[in-house]
Structures are given as C-alpha cells and as structure tokens.
Amino acid sequence: MRFLDVKTDYAFKRVFGSEGSKPVLISFLNAILNYQGEYAIVDLTIVDPYQIPMLMGMKDTYVDVKAVLGNGKHVIIEMQVLNVAGFEKRILHNAAKEYATQLVKGEDYTLLNPVIALTFTDFIMFEGSQEPISRFRLIERDRFIEYSDDVELMFVELPKFTLELNALDSIQDKWIFFVKNAGSLEYIPDTLASVPSINEAFSLINEAAMSREELEIQFKRRDFIILQRGSLKLAEERGVEKGREEGLEEGREEGREEGREEGRKLGELTKALEVASNLLDILDDASIVSMTGLNDEQVKLLRLAKKR
C-alpha cells in the first residue's frame, strides 16, 4: 500500500474536511483536544465541507478545516507546512475573526461561542520547549489569573513528536503519529488499525483507491511544497553566508582599527620614553612622571638602563 502525505493540503482536506469526514473528525478532535466523558464531542458540523474536485485551484501552502461542535464551540484546524513570515499573526487573526464574526450588528455579546484554533506545524515554533503540544489562553501576566478561555490557540509541532509505533499508548499519540508519518508507511500498522476512525482515515488516503487525476493533484501539491521548502532553505543559507561575510569584513575592519590604535599608542610611548630619557639628569622621577605620563616603574627602568 501507498498513502498520501497528510501534511499536504489535498490529503489533509480529504481526511478531515470533505464529505464523509465527520466520524473521523470527531474522533480526531476528541483525541487531540483530550475531550472525554461528558465533555466528549458527539456531533459537529463541518463548515463548507471541501469537495475533492475543487482542489485544483488551491495555491496556498496551508489549509484549514472549520467545524462547529455540538455545544456551539468553533474549531479551526490548520496544517502549516512552511514557516513563512507573518504565520503567527495570521493564526491569531483567524481565531479573532472567527470569534468576532459570529455576531451580526446589534446582537448580544453573550451569544459569542468559544473558538479553538488548532494548528499542526511541520516545523518547530517554540525552541525553548520539548513538548509537542502547546495551548495558549488569555491570562494575567504576573498572577496567571485566567481572563477568558473563549479564544484558545493550540499548536502541535510535529518535529517534536518522536514516539515510535511500539511506544504509542494513547489515541492522541496515534492520531499525531498518523498525521506525521502516514505518507511514509507501506501498510497500516496493527496499533493504528485497531482504532476504527484511524483505519477509516487510512482508507481515505490509500492511493490505490484514487483516480489518476486525484493522484496528479496530490503529487503536484507535494512537489510544490518541496520546492517552496527548498527555496526557504536556500534563502536562509544565503542569509547566513552573507551575514558571515559581513561579519568577517567587520572583523577585519575592527582588526585594522585596533592595529592603528595600537600603533598610535606605541608611537606615543616611544616619544614619551625619549623625552623622559633626556630629563633624567635634570628632574626627579616624580616630575618626569608628571610631564610625560609614564609611570614610576617605567622611569625607574630608564634610570637603571642609563647607569648600565
């Protein structure tokens, strides 16, 4: 078997945002958001479900799936494969927009439902943490008093998720492993196949069940992302190289400046020693120090050298 890479827009939408994805998405969100018992999602509506044939025109390097849970909470699920400028601000903007546009003019603010922006990234966002999952809410800066949980940003950094198949204990681990690794698998591992919704997700991205047109769309998207990632890496390497060259030139200039400064100081010292030598028979040591700027030790060494 061969499976599509879920990190590409076509596969991500096919699994989580197309017609028929509802049971899969319910299981996925319950696992990732860690909803259990009375808080578990039992129903949701996929907002503007994506029709697979419409994917031809997609040009963005990110995708999002929107759902409204049975309790009214809104969820935006996004897969971001490239770390582009403004990405963090766009996540916040989209969450705020989803929250604000629930109301029409004149409606009561109490009608606003909470929003969760769930973002999977194929790159590291938070260098200071090793945990793959991060959740952010509005809290007081110093006393950590929670202001509101109406807007929550949740990130899953795939490069930080390093568990192997035999170490997957929870359904949350299994779903994250699926998103990260499905495209590199050649069969459905038993530990994943034992979860019916994940098994269904694999059937949605099984290349054997797809038309030539569908596969061509996927391959083009995958190649486009590879090219974009390569371009970003090349730009970064060139930036580093340019910075190194500029740093070396700056260092050389600093070295030249330091050399000039050292030469100037040596010249001044030579001149002071010459003047002091001519004053040894005329003035005492204290007077010579005062006039030339030399120290007591230097003047004493001059007198000793003259006696020799």
PDB file of C-alpha atoms in Angstrom:
ATOM      1  CA  MET A   1       0.000   0.000   0.000  1.00  0.00           C
ATOM      2  CA  ARG A   2       0.948   3.610  -0.503  1.00  0.00           C
ATOM      3  CA  PHE A   3      -0.714   6.525   1.258  1.00  0.00           C
ATOM      4  CA  LEU A   4      -0.896  10.250   0.645  1.00  0.00           C
ATOM      5  CA  ASP A   5       1.106  12.563   2.885  1.00  0.00           C
ATOM      6  CA  VAL A   6      -1.490  14.014   5.297  1.00  0.00           C
ATOM      7  CA  LYS A   7       0.679  17.113   5.717  1.00  0.00           C
ATOM      8  CA  THR A   8      -0.241  18.239   2.183  1.00  0.00           C
ATOM      9  CA  ASP A   9      -3.420  20.219   1.603  1.00  0.00           C
ATOM     10  CA  TYR A  10      -5.131  17.650  -0.629  1.00  0.00           C
ATOM     11  CA  ALA A  11      -4.771  14.752   1.829  1.00  0.00           C
ATOM     12  CA  PHE A  12      -5.494  16.873   4.905  1.00  0.00           C
ATOM     13  CA  LYS A  13      -8.758  18.116   3.415  1.00  0.00           C
ATOM     14  CA  ARG A  14      -9.660  14.661   2.149  1.00  0.00           C
ATOM     15  CA  VAL A  15      -9.292  13.140   5.629  1.00  0.00           C
ATOM     16  CA  PHE A  16     -10.675  15.885   7.859  1.00  0.00           C
ATOM     17  CA  GLY A  17     -12.660  18.353   5.775  1.00  0.00           C
ATOM     18  CA  SER A  18     -14.516  16.583   2.992  1.00  0.00           C
ATOM     19  CA  GLU A  19     -17.934  14.966   2.777  1.00  0.00           C
ATOM     20  CA  GLY A  20     -17.964  11.834   4.901  1.00  0.00           C
ATOM     21  CA  SER A  21     -15.163  13.052   7.219  1.00  0.00           C
ATOM     22  CA  LYS A  22     -17.457  13.714  10.173  1.00  0.00           C
ATOM     23  CA  PRO A  23     -16.870  10.489  12.190  1.00  0.00           C
ATOM     24  CA  VAL A  24     -13.126  10.718  11.561  1.00  0.00           C
ATOM     25  CA  LEU A  25     -13.011  14.378  12.581  1.00  0.00           C
ATOM     26  CA  ILE A  26     -14.986  13.725  15.789  1.00  0.00           C
ATOM     27  CA  SER A  27     -12.523  11.017  16.855  1.00  0.00           C
ATOM     28  CA  PHE A  28      -9.546  13.158  15.835  1.00  0.00           C
ATOM     29  CA  LEU A  29     -10.666  16.239  17.789  1.00  0.00           C
ATOM     30  CA  ASN A  30     -11.655  14.256  20.889  1.00  0.00           C
ATOM     31  CA  ALA A  31      -8.156  12.751  20.896  1.00  0.00           C
ATOM     32  CA  ILE A  32      -6.156  15.898  20.183  1.00  0.00           C
ATOM     33  CA  LEU A  33      -8.210  18.191  22.439  1.00  0.00           C
ATOM     34  CA  ASN A  34      -8.311  15.432  25.067  1.00  0.00           C
ATOM     35  CA  TYR A  35     -12.089  15.558  25.396  1.00  0.00           C
ATOM     36  CA  GLN A  36     -13.507  12.637  27.360  1.00  0.00           C
ATOM     37  CA  GLY A  37     -16.643  11.612  29.214  1.00  0.00           C
ATOM     38  CA  GLU A  38     -19.295  14.310  29.406  1.00  0.00           C
ATOM     39  CA  TYR A  39     -17.005  16.730  27.511  1.00  0.00           C
ATOM     40  CA  ALA A  40     -16.513  14.410  24.543  1.00  0.00           C
ATOM     41  CA  ILE A  41     -17.673  15.628  21.132  1.00  0.00           C
ATOM     42  CA  VAL A  42     -20.647  13.604  19.948  1.00  0.00           C
ATOM     43  CA  ASP A  43     -21.634  15.722  16.978  1.00  0.00           C
ATOM     44  CA  LEU A  44     -20.276  18.524  14.814  1.00  0.00           C
ATOM     45  CA  THR A  45     -20.851  20.304  11.554  1.00  0.00           C
ATOM     46  CA  ILE A  46     -18.035  20.707   9.038  1.00  0.00           C
ATOM     47  CA  VAL A  47     -18.263  24.295   7.791  1.00  0.00           C
ATOM     48  CA  ASP A  48     -18.168  24.455   3.988  1.00  0.00           C
ATOM     49  CA  PRO A  49     -17.064  20.834   3.515  1.00  0.00           C
ATOM     50  CA  TYR A  50     -14.426  20.618   0.842  1.00  0.00           C
ATOM     51  CA  GLN A  51     -15.379  18.893  -2.395  1.00  0.00           C
ATOM     52  CA  ILE A  52     -12.366  16.967  -3.675  1.00  0.00           C
ATOM     53  CA  PRO A  53     -12.703  18.018  -7.368  1.00  0.00           C
ATOM     54  CA  MET A  54     -12.472  21.675  -6.305  1.00  0.00           C
ATOM     55  CA  LEU A  55      -8.933  21.271  -5.010  1.00  0.00           C
ATOM     56  CA  MET A  56      -7.377  22.063  -8.406  1.00  0.00           C
ATOM     57  CA  GLY A  57      -7.239  25.787  -7.760  1.00  0.00           C
ATOM     58  CA  MET A  58      -5.548  25.712  -4.349  1.00  0.00           C
ATOM     59  CA  LYS A  59      -2.468  27.915  -4.241  1.00  0.00           C
ATOM     60  CA  ASP A  60      -1.818  28.319  -0.532  1.00  0.00           C
ATOM     61  CA  THR A  61       0.770  26.378   1.418  1.00  0.00           C
ATOM     62  CA  TYR A  62      -1.605  25.919   4.353  1.00  0.00           C
ATOM     63  CA  VAL A  63      -5.110  24.552   4.725  1.00  0.00           C
ATOM     64  CA  ASP A  64      -7.802  24.850   7.336  1.00  0.00           C
ATOM     65  CA  VAL A  65     -10.872  22.870   8.286  1.00  0.00           C
ATOM     66  CA  LYS A  66     -13.633  24.568  10.237  1.00  0.00           C
ATOM     67  CA  ALA A  67     -16.160  22.799  12.434  1.00  0.00           C
ATOM     68  CA  VAL A  68     -18.849  23.776  14.921  1.00  0.00           C
ATOM     69  CA  LEU A  69     -19.185  21.339  17.799  1.00  0.00           C
ATOM     70  CA  GLY A  70     -22.464  20.206  19.237  1.00  0.00           C
ATOM     71  CA  ASN A  71     -22.044  22.596  22.181  1.00  0.00           C
ATOM     72  CA  GLY A  72     -21.552  25.568  19.827  1.00  0.00           C
ATOM     73  CA  LYS A  73     -17.781  25.836  20.187  1.00  0.00           C
ATOM     74  CA  HIS A  74     -15.979  26.697  16.946  1.00  0.00           C
ATOM     75  CA  VAL A  75     -12.788  24.893  15.922  1.00  0.00           C
ATOM     76  CA  ILE A  76     -10.325  25.847  13.175  1.00  0.00           C
ATOM     77  CA  ILE A  77      -7.932  23.041  12.279  1.00  0.00           C
ATOM     78  CA  GLU A  78      -4.924  24.024  10.211  1.00  0.00           C
ATOM     79  CA  MET A  79      -1.916  22.253   8.760  1.00  0.00           C
ATOM     80  CA  GLN A  80       1.072  24.553   8.159  1.00  0.00           C
ATOM     81  CA  VAL A  81       3.999  23.014   6.300  1.00  0.00           C
ATOM     82  CA  LEU A  82       6.157  26.121   5.729  1.00  0.00           C
ATOM     83  CA  ASN A  83       7.337  28.618   8.313  1.00  0.00           C
ATOM     84  CA  VAL A  84       6.539  31.785   6.395  1.00  0.00           C
ATOM     85  CA  ALA A  85       6.637  35.410   7.551  1.00  0.00           C
ATOM     86  CA  GLY A  86       3.533  36.508   9.431  1.00  0.00           C
ATOM     87  CA  PHE A  87       2.368  32.957  10.156  1.00  0.00           C
ATOM     88  CA  GLU A  88       1.923  33.525  13.915  1.00  0.00           C
ATOM     89  CA  LYS A  89      -0.058  36.718  13.350  1.00  0.00           C
ATOM     90  CA  ARG A  90      -2.296  35.022  10.805  1.00  0.00           C
ATOM     91  CA  ILE A  91      -3.228  32.299  13.306  1.00  0.00           C
ATOM     92  CA  LEU A  92      -4.239  34.923  15.865  1.00  0.00           C
ATOM     93  CA  HIS A  93      -6.081  36.961  13.238  1.00  0.00           C
ATOM     94  CA  ASN A  94      -8.068  33.957  12.018  1.00  0.00           C
ATOM     95  CA  ALA A  95      -9.052  32.977  15.557  1.00  0.00           C
ATOM     96  CA  ALA A  96     -10.129  36.528  16.421  1.00  0.00           C
ATOM     97  CA  LYS A  97     -12.072  36.816  13.147  1.00  0.00           C
ATOM     98  CA  GLU A  98     -13.845  33.510  13.748  1.00  0.00           C
ATOM     99  CA  TYR A  99     -14.818  34.748  17.214  1.00  0.00           C
ATOM    100  CA  ALA A 100     -15.982  38.219  16.171  1.00  0.00           C
ATOM    101  CA  THR A 101     -17.923  37.313  13.043  1.00  0.00           C
ATOM    102  CA  GLN A 102     -20.325  35.066  14.953  1.00  0.00           C
ATOM    103  CA  LEU A 103     -22.423  38.142  15.733  1.00  0.00           C
ATOM    104  CA  VAL A 104     -24.293  40.436  13.417  1.00  0.00           C
ATOM    105  CA  LYS A 105     -24.815  44.102  14.288  1.00  0.00           C
ATOM    106  CA  GLY A 106     -26.992  44.577  17.355  1.00  0.00           C
ATOM    107  CA  GLU A 107     -26.737  41.030  18.722  1.00  0.00           C
ATOM    108  CA  ASP A 108     -25.852  40.388  22.364  1.00  0.00           C
ATOM    109  CA  TYR A 109     -22.209  39.568  23.139  1.00  0.00           C
ATOM    110  CA  THR A 110     -23.342  36.694  25.345  1.00  0.00           C
ATOM    111  CA  LEU A 111     -24.177  34.812  22.146  1.00  0.00           C
ATOM    112  CA  LEU A 112     -20.482  34.501  21.282  1.00  0.00           C
ATOM    113  CA  ASN A 113     -19.200  30.921  21.399  1.00  0.00           C
ATOM    114  CA  PRO A 114     -15.602  29.959  22.269  1.00  0.00           C
ATOM    115  CA  VAL A 115     -13.089  29.369  19.471  1.00  0.00           C
ATOM    116  CA  ILE A 116     -10.171  26.948  19.355  1.00  0.00           C
ATOM    117  CA  ALA A 117      -7.507  27.418  16.689  1.00  0.00           C
ATOM    118  CA  LEU A 118      -5.766  24.050  16.401  1.00  0.00           C
ATOM    119  CA  THR A 119      -2.609  24.255  14.286  1.00  0.00           C
ATOM    120  CA  PHE A 120      -0.274  21.459  13.209  1.00  0.00           C
ATOM    121  CA  THR A 121       3.160  22.659  12.101  1.00  0.00           C
ATOM    122  CA  ASP A 122       5.781  20.706  10.178  1.00  0.00           C
ATOM    123  CA  PHE A 123       8.491  22.846  11.779  1.00  0.00           C
ATOM    124  CA  ILE A 124       9.490  23.901  15.289  1.00  0.00           C
ATOM    125  CA  MET A 125       7.820  27.053  16.619  1.00  0.00           C
ATOM    126  CA  PHE A 126       8.870  27.198  20.269  1.00  0.00           C
ATOM    127  CA  GLU A 127      12.579  26.483  20.638  1.00  0.00           C
ATOM    128  CA  GLY A 128      12.545  26.615  24.441  1.00  0.00           C
ATOM    129  CA  SER A 129      10.192  23.657  24.884  1.00  0.00           C
ATOM    130  CA  GLN A 130      10.464  19.964  24.069  1.00  0.00           C
ATOM    131  CA  GLU A 131       6.740  19.251  24.375  1.00  0.00           C
ATOM    132  CA  PRO A 132       4.988  18.853  21.000  1.00  0.00           C
ATOM    133  CA  ILE A 133       1.663  20.293  22.229  1.00  0.00           C
ATOM    134  CA  SER A 134       1.216  23.881  23.469  1.00  0.00           C
ATOM    135  CA  ARG A 135      -2.018  25.624  24.481  1.00  0.00           C
ATOM    136  CA  PHE A 136      -2.472  29.375  24.966  1.00  0.00           C
ATOM    137  CA  ARG A 137      -5.274  31.382  26.574  1.00  0.00           C
ATOM    138  CA  LEU A 138      -5.704  34.944  27.869  1.00  0.00           C
ATOM    139  CA  ILE A 139      -4.249  35.146  31.383  1.00  0.00           C
ATOM    140  CA  GLU A 140      -2.921  37.858  33.706  1.00  0.00           C
ATOM    141  CA  ARG A 141       0.807  38.246  33.124  1.00  0.00           C
ATOM    142  CA  ASP A 142       2.141  38.043  36.700  1.00  0.00           C
ATOM    143  CA  ARG A 143      -0.532  36.191  38.710  1.00  0.00           C
ATOM    144  CA  PHE A 144      -1.711  33.891  35.886  1.00  0.00           C
ATOM    145  CA  ILE A 145      -5.366  34.689  36.507  1.00  0.00           C
ATOM    146  CA  GLU A 146      -7.412  33.458  33.587  1.00  0.00           C
ATOM    147  CA  TYR A 147      -9.331  36.230  31.842  1.00  0.00           C
ATOM    148  CA  SER A 148     -11.191  34.045  29.392  1.00  0.00           C
ATOM    149  CA  ASP A 149     -10.975  30.729  27.598  1.00  0.00           C
ATOM    150  CA  ASP A 150     -13.139  31.976  24.742  1.00  0.00           C
ATOM    151  CA  VAL A 151     -10.160  32.120  22.378  1.00  0.00           C
ATOM    152  CA  GLU A 152      -7.617  29.333  22.647  1.00  0.00           C
ATOM    153  CA  LEU A 153      -4.596  28.719  20.427  1.00  0.00           C
ATOM    154  CA  MET A 154      -3.319  25.156  20.337  1.00  0.00           C
ATOM    155  CA  PHE A 155      -0.210  24.044  18.451  1.00  0.00           C
ATOM    156  CA  VAL A 156       1.092  20.562  17.647  1.00  0.00           C
ATOM    157  CA  GLU A 157       4.723  20.724  16.464  1.00  0.00           C
ATOM    158  CA  LEU A 158       5.255  17.521  14.502  1.00  0.00           C
ATOM    159  CA  PRO A 159       9.105  17.541  14.551  1.00  0.00           C
ATOM    160  CA  LYS A 160       8.965  17.332  18.356  1.00  0.00           C
ATOM    161  CA  PHE A 161       6.803  14.207  18.258  1.00  0.00           C
ATOM    162  CA  THR A 162       9.362  11.383  18.203  1.00  0.00           C
ATOM    163  CA  LEU A 163       7.465   8.361  19.555  1.00  0.00           C
ATOM    164  CA  GLU A 164       7.841   5.133  17.592  1.00  0.00           C
ATOM    165  CA  LEU A 165       4.950   2.780  16.848  1.00  0.00           C
ATOM    166  CA  ASN A 166       5.644   0.475  19.790  1.00  0.00           C
ATOM    167  CA  ALA A 167       5.525   3.451  22.186  1.00  0.00           C
ATOM    168  CA  LEU A 168       2.101   4.810  21.171  1.00  0.00           C
ATOM    169  CA  ASP A 169      -0.039   4.488  24.307  1.00  0.00           C
ATOM    170  CA  SER A 170      -2.897   6.939  23.839  1.00  0.00           C
ATOM    171  CA  ILE A 171      -5.254   7.591  20.951  1.00  0.00           C
ATOM    172  CA  GLN A 172      -3.847  11.139  20.907  1.00  0.00           C
ATOM    173  CA  ASP A 173      -0.361   9.741  20.215  1.00  0.00           C
ATOM    174  CA  LYS A 174      -1.760   7.519  17.467  1.00  0.00           C
ATOM    175  CA  TRP A 175      -3.508  10.384  15.684  1.00  0.00           C
ATOM    176  CA  ILE A 176      -0.408  12.597  15.807  1.00  0.00           C
ATOM    177  CA  PHE A 177       1.700   9.699  14.515  1.00  0.00           C
ATOM    178  CA  PHE A 178      -0.812   9.258  11.678  1.00  0.00           C
ATOM    179  CA  VAL A 179      -0.621  12.921  10.653  1.00  0.00           C
ATOM    180  CA  LYS A 180       3.171  12.947  10.753  1.00  0.00           C
ATOM    181  CA  ASN A 181       4.002   9.553   9.240  1.00  0.00           C
ATOM    182  CA  ALA A 182       1.100   8.222   7.159  1.00  0.00           C
ATOM    183  CA  GLY A 183       2.734   9.277   3.892  1.00  0.00           C
ATOM    184  CA  SER A 184       5.842   7.169   4.572  1.00  0.00           C
ATOM    185  CA  LEU A 185       4.038   3.942   5.547  1.00  0.00           C
ATOM    186  CA  GLU A 186       3.544   0.955   3.227  1.00  0.00           C
ATOM    187  CA  TYR A 187       0.929  -0.802   5.351  1.00  0.00           C
ATOM    188  CA  ILE A 188      -1.461   0.005   8.212  1.00  0.00           C
ATOM    189  CA  PRO A 189       0.245  -0.961  11.475  1.00  0.00           C
ATOM    190  CA  ASP A 190      -1.876  -3.045  13.856  1.00  0.00           C
ATOM    191  CA  THR A 191      -1.597  -0.465  16.612  1.00  0.00           C
ATOM    192  CA  LEU A 192      -3.271   2.110  14.319  1.00  0.00           C
ATOM    193  CA  ALA A 193      -5.653  -0.271  12.560  1.00  0.00           C
ATOM    194  CA  SER A 194      -7.156  -1.148  15.963  1.00  0.00           C
ATOM    195  CA  VAL A 195      -8.681   2.368  16.069  1.00  0.00           C
ATOM    196  CA  PRO A 196     -11.657   2.303  13.640  1.00  0.00           C
ATOM    197  CA  SER A 197     -11.542   6.039  12.854  1.00  0.00           C
ATOM    198  CA  ILE A 198      -7.806   5.935  12.058  1.00  0.00           C
ATOM    199  CA  ASN A 199      -8.364   2.856   9.920  1.00  0.00           C
ATOM    200  CA  GLU A 200     -11.049   4.831   8.043  1.00  0.00           C
ATOM    201  CA  ALA A 201      -8.637   7.770   7.674  1.00  0.00           C
ATOM    202  CA  PHE A 202      -6.114   5.442   6.005  1.00  0.00           C
ATOM    203  CA  SER A 203      -8.775   4.301   3.532  1.00  0.00           C
ATOM    204  CA  LEU A 204      -9.330   7.940   2.541  1.00  0.00           C
ATOM    205  CA  ILE A 205      -5.663   8.402   1.594  1.00  0.00           C
ATOM    206  CA  ASN A 206      -4.986   4.995   0.044  1.00  0.00           C
ATOM    207  CA  GLU A 207      -3.544   5.770  -3.392  1.00  0.00           C
ATOM    208  CA  ALA A 208      -4.945   2.531  -4.811  1.00  0.00           C
ATOM    209  CA  ALA A 209      -8.485   3.890  -4.437  1.00  0.00           C
ATOM    210  CA  MET A 210      -7.794   7.142  -6.267  1.00  0.00           C
ATOM    211  CA  SER A 211      -8.087   8.221  -9.848  1.00  0.00           C
ATOM    212  CA  ARG A 212      -5.127   9.339 -11.951  1.00  0.00           C
ATOM    213  CA  GLU A 213      -6.436  12.916 -11.726  1.00  0.00           C
ATOM    214  CA  GLU A 214      -6.590  12.830  -7.932  1.00  0.00           C
ATOM    215  CA  LEU A 215      -3.073  11.446  -7.664  1.00  0.00           C
ATOM    216  CA  GLU A 216      -1.738  14.059 -10.064  1.00  0.00           C
ATOM    217  CA  ILE A 217      -3.210  16.827  -7.903  1.00  0.00           C
ATOM    218  CA  GLN A 218      -1.569  15.371  -4.815  1.00  0.00           C
ATOM    219  CA  PHE A 219       1.828  14.920  -6.468  1.00  0.00           C
ATOM    220  CA  LYS A 220       1.796  18.493  -7.791  1.00  0.00           C
ATOM    221  CA  ARG A 221       0.982  19.843  -4.350  1.00  0.00           C
ATOM    222  CA  ARG A 222       3.711  17.727  -2.775  1.00  0.00           C
ATOM    223  CA  ASP A 223       6.286  18.867  -5.337  1.00  0.00           C
ATOM    224  CA  PHE A 224       5.241  22.500  -4.886  1.00  0.00           C
ATOM    225  CA  ILE A 225       5.747  22.272  -1.123  1.00  0.00           C
ATOM    226  CA  ILE A 226       9.155  20.614  -1.610  1.00  0.00           C
ATOM    227  CA  LEU A 227      10.203  23.437  -3.948  1.00  0.00           C
ATOM    228  CA  GLN A 228       8.941  26.087  -1.549  1.00  0.00           C
ATOM    229  CA  ARG A 229      10.735  24.485   1.361  1.00  0.00           C
ATOM    230  CA  GLY A 230      13.919  24.288  -0.698  1.00  0.00           C
ATOM    231  CA  SER A 231      13.611  27.953  -1.620  1.00  0.00           C
ATOM    232  CA  LEU A 232      13.218  28.942   2.020  1.00  0.00           C
ATOM    233  CA  LYS A 233      16.241  26.841   2.994  1.00  0.00           C
ATOM    234  CA  LEU A 234      18.349  28.350   0.199  1.00  0.00           C
ATOM    235  CA  ALA A 235      17.319  31.870   1.230  1.00  0.00           C
ATOM    236  CA  GLU A 236      18.233  31.079   4.822  1.00  0.00           C
ATOM    237  CA  GLU A 237      21.624  29.645   3.837  1.00  0.00           C
ATOM    238  CA  ARG A 238      22.383  32.668   1.663  1.00  0.00           C
ATOM    239  CA  GLY A 239      21.376  34.944   4.503  1.00  0.00           C
ATOM    240  CA  VAL A 240      23.687  33.102   6.892  1.00  0.00           C
ATOM    241  CA  GLU A 241      26.542  33.211   4.366  1.00  0.00           C
ATOM    242  CA  LYS A 242      26.013  36.908   3.754  1.00  0.00           C
ATOM    243  CA  GLY A 243      25.960  37.521   7.478  1.00  0.00           C
ATOM    244  CA  ARG A 244      29.171  35.541   7.866  1.00  0.00           C
ATOM    245  CA  GLU A 245      30.874  37.530   5.111  1.00  0.00           C
ATOM    246  CA  GLU A 246      29.682  40.806   6.569  1.00  0.00           C
ATOM    247  CA  GLY A 247      30.850  39.652   9.987  1.00  0.00           C
ATOM    248  CA  LEU A 248      34.290  38.734   8.640  1.00  0.00           C
ATOM    249  CA  GLU A 249      34.649  42.069   6.888  1.00  0.00           C
ATOM    250  CA  GLU A 250      33.512  43.857  10.012  1.00  0.00           C
ATOM    251  CA  GLY A 251      36.050  41.828  11.988  1.00  0.00           C
ATOM    252  CA  ARG A 252      38.821  42.701   9.542  1.00  0.00           C
ATOM    253  CA  GLU A 253      37.931  46.370   9.786  1.00  0.00           C
ATOM    254  CA  GLU A 254      37.893  46.154  13.564  1.00  0.00           C
ATOM    255  CA  GLY A 255      41.280  44.442  13.406  1.00  0.00           C
ATOM    256  CA  ARG A 256      42.674  47.181  11.186  1.00  0.00           C
ATOM    257  CA  GLU A 257      41.275  49.802  13.557  1.00  0.00           C
ATOM    258  CA  GLU A 258      42.747  48.018  16.555  1.00  0.00           C
ATOM    259  CA  GLY A 259      46.107  47.825  14.756  1.00  0.00           C
ATOM    260  CA  ARG A 260      46.030  51.535  14.022  1.00  0.00           C
ATOM    261  CA  GLU A 261      45.160  52.240  17.651  1.00  0.00           C
ATOM    262  CA  GLU A 262      47.966  50.020  18.916  1.00  0.00           C
ATOM    263  CA  GLY A 263      50.425  51.726  16.556  1.00  0.00           C
ATOM    264  CA  ARG A 264      49.343  55.137  17.774  1.00  0.00           C
ATOM    265  CA  LYS A 265      49.817  54.096  21.407  1.00  0.00           C
ATOM    266  CA  LEU A 266      53.231  52.632  20.656  1.00  0.00           C
ATOM    267  CA  GLY A 267      54.262  55.855  18.954  1.00  0.00           C
ATOM    268  CA  GLU A 268      53.170  57.926  21.922  1.00  0.00           C
ATOM    269  CA  LEU A 269      55.021  55.636  24.340  1.00  0.00           C
ATOM    270  CA  THR A 270      58.228  55.809  22.265  1.00  0.00           C
ATOM    271  CA  LYS A 271      58.067  59.569  22.223  1.00  0.00           C
ATOM    272  CA  ALA A 272      57.408  59.740  25.973  1.00  0.00           C
ATOM    273  CA  LEU A 273      60.358  57.450  26.680  1.00  0.00           C
ATOM    274  CA  GLU A 274      62.611  59.608  24.515  1.00  0.00           C
ATOM    275  CA  VAL A 275      61.572  62.786  26.337  1.00  0.00           C
ATOM    276  CA  ALA A 276      61.969  61.099  29.719  1.00  0.00           C
ATOM    277  CA  SER A 277      65.477  59.908  28.835  1.00  0.00           C
ATOM    278  CA  ASN A 278      66.543  63.493  28.154  1.00  0.00           C
ATOM    279  CA  LEU A 279      65.131  64.634  31.516  1.00  0.00           C
ATOM    280  CA  LEU A 280      66.792  62.024  33.724  1.00  0.00           C
ATOM    281  CA  ASP A 281      69.782  64.281  34.551  1.00  0.00           C
ATOM    282  CA  ILE A 282      67.597  67.326  35.111  1.00  0.00           C
ATOM    283  CA  LEU A 283      64.460  66.298  37.021  1.00  0.00           C
ATOM    284  CA  ASP A 284      63.482  63.816  39.692  1.00  0.00           C
ATOM    285  CA  ASP A 285      61.292  60.812  38.967  1.00  0.00           C
ATOM    286  CA  ALA A 286      58.025  62.368  40.170  1.00  0.00           C
ATOM    287  CA  SER A 287      58.462  65.383  37.895  1.00  0.00           C
ATOM    288  CA  ILE A 288      59.239  63.181  34.879  1.00  0.00           C
ATOM    289  CA  VAL A 289      56.111  61.065  35.523  1.00  0.00           C
ATOM    290  CA  SER A 290      54.022  64.227  35.703  1.00  0.00           C
ATOM    291  CA  MET A 291      55.414  65.650  32.466  1.00  0.00           C
ATOM    292  CA  THR A 292      55.500  62.517  30.272  1.00  0.00           C
ATOM    293  CA  GLY A 293      52.577  60.414  31.501  1.00  0.00           C
ATOM    294  CA  LEU A 294      54.860  57.458  32.185  1.00  0.00           C
ATOM    295  CA  ASN A 295      54.522  55.551  35.431  1.00  0.00           C
ATOM    296  CA  ASP A 296      57.085  55.255  38.253  1.00  0.00           C
ATOM    297  CA  GLU A 297      58.217  51.785  37.162  1.00  0.00           C
ATOM    298  CA  GLN A 298      58.947  52.913  33.601  1.00  0.00           C
ATOM    299  CA  VAL A 299      61.024  55.859  34.798  1.00  0.00           C
ATOM    300  CA  LYS A 300      62.985  53.677  37.227  1.00  0.00           C
ATOM    301  CA  LEU A 301      63.772  51.213  34.427  1.00  0.00           C
ATOM    302  CA  LEU A 302      65.035  54.109  32.269  1.00  0.00           C
ATOM    303  CA  ARG A 303      67.424  55.257  35.049  1.00  0.00           C
ATOM    304  CA  LEU A 304      68.680  51.688  35.542  1.00  0.00           C
ATOM    305  CA  ALA A 305      69.311  51.262  31.799  1.00  0.00           C
ATOM    306  CA  LYS A 306      71.243  54.562  31.651  1.00  0.00           C
ATOM    307  CA  LYS A 307      73.547  53.515  34.534  1.00  0.00           C
ATOM    308  CA  ARG A 308      74.436  50.340  32.669  1.00  0.00           C
TER     309      ARG A 308
END
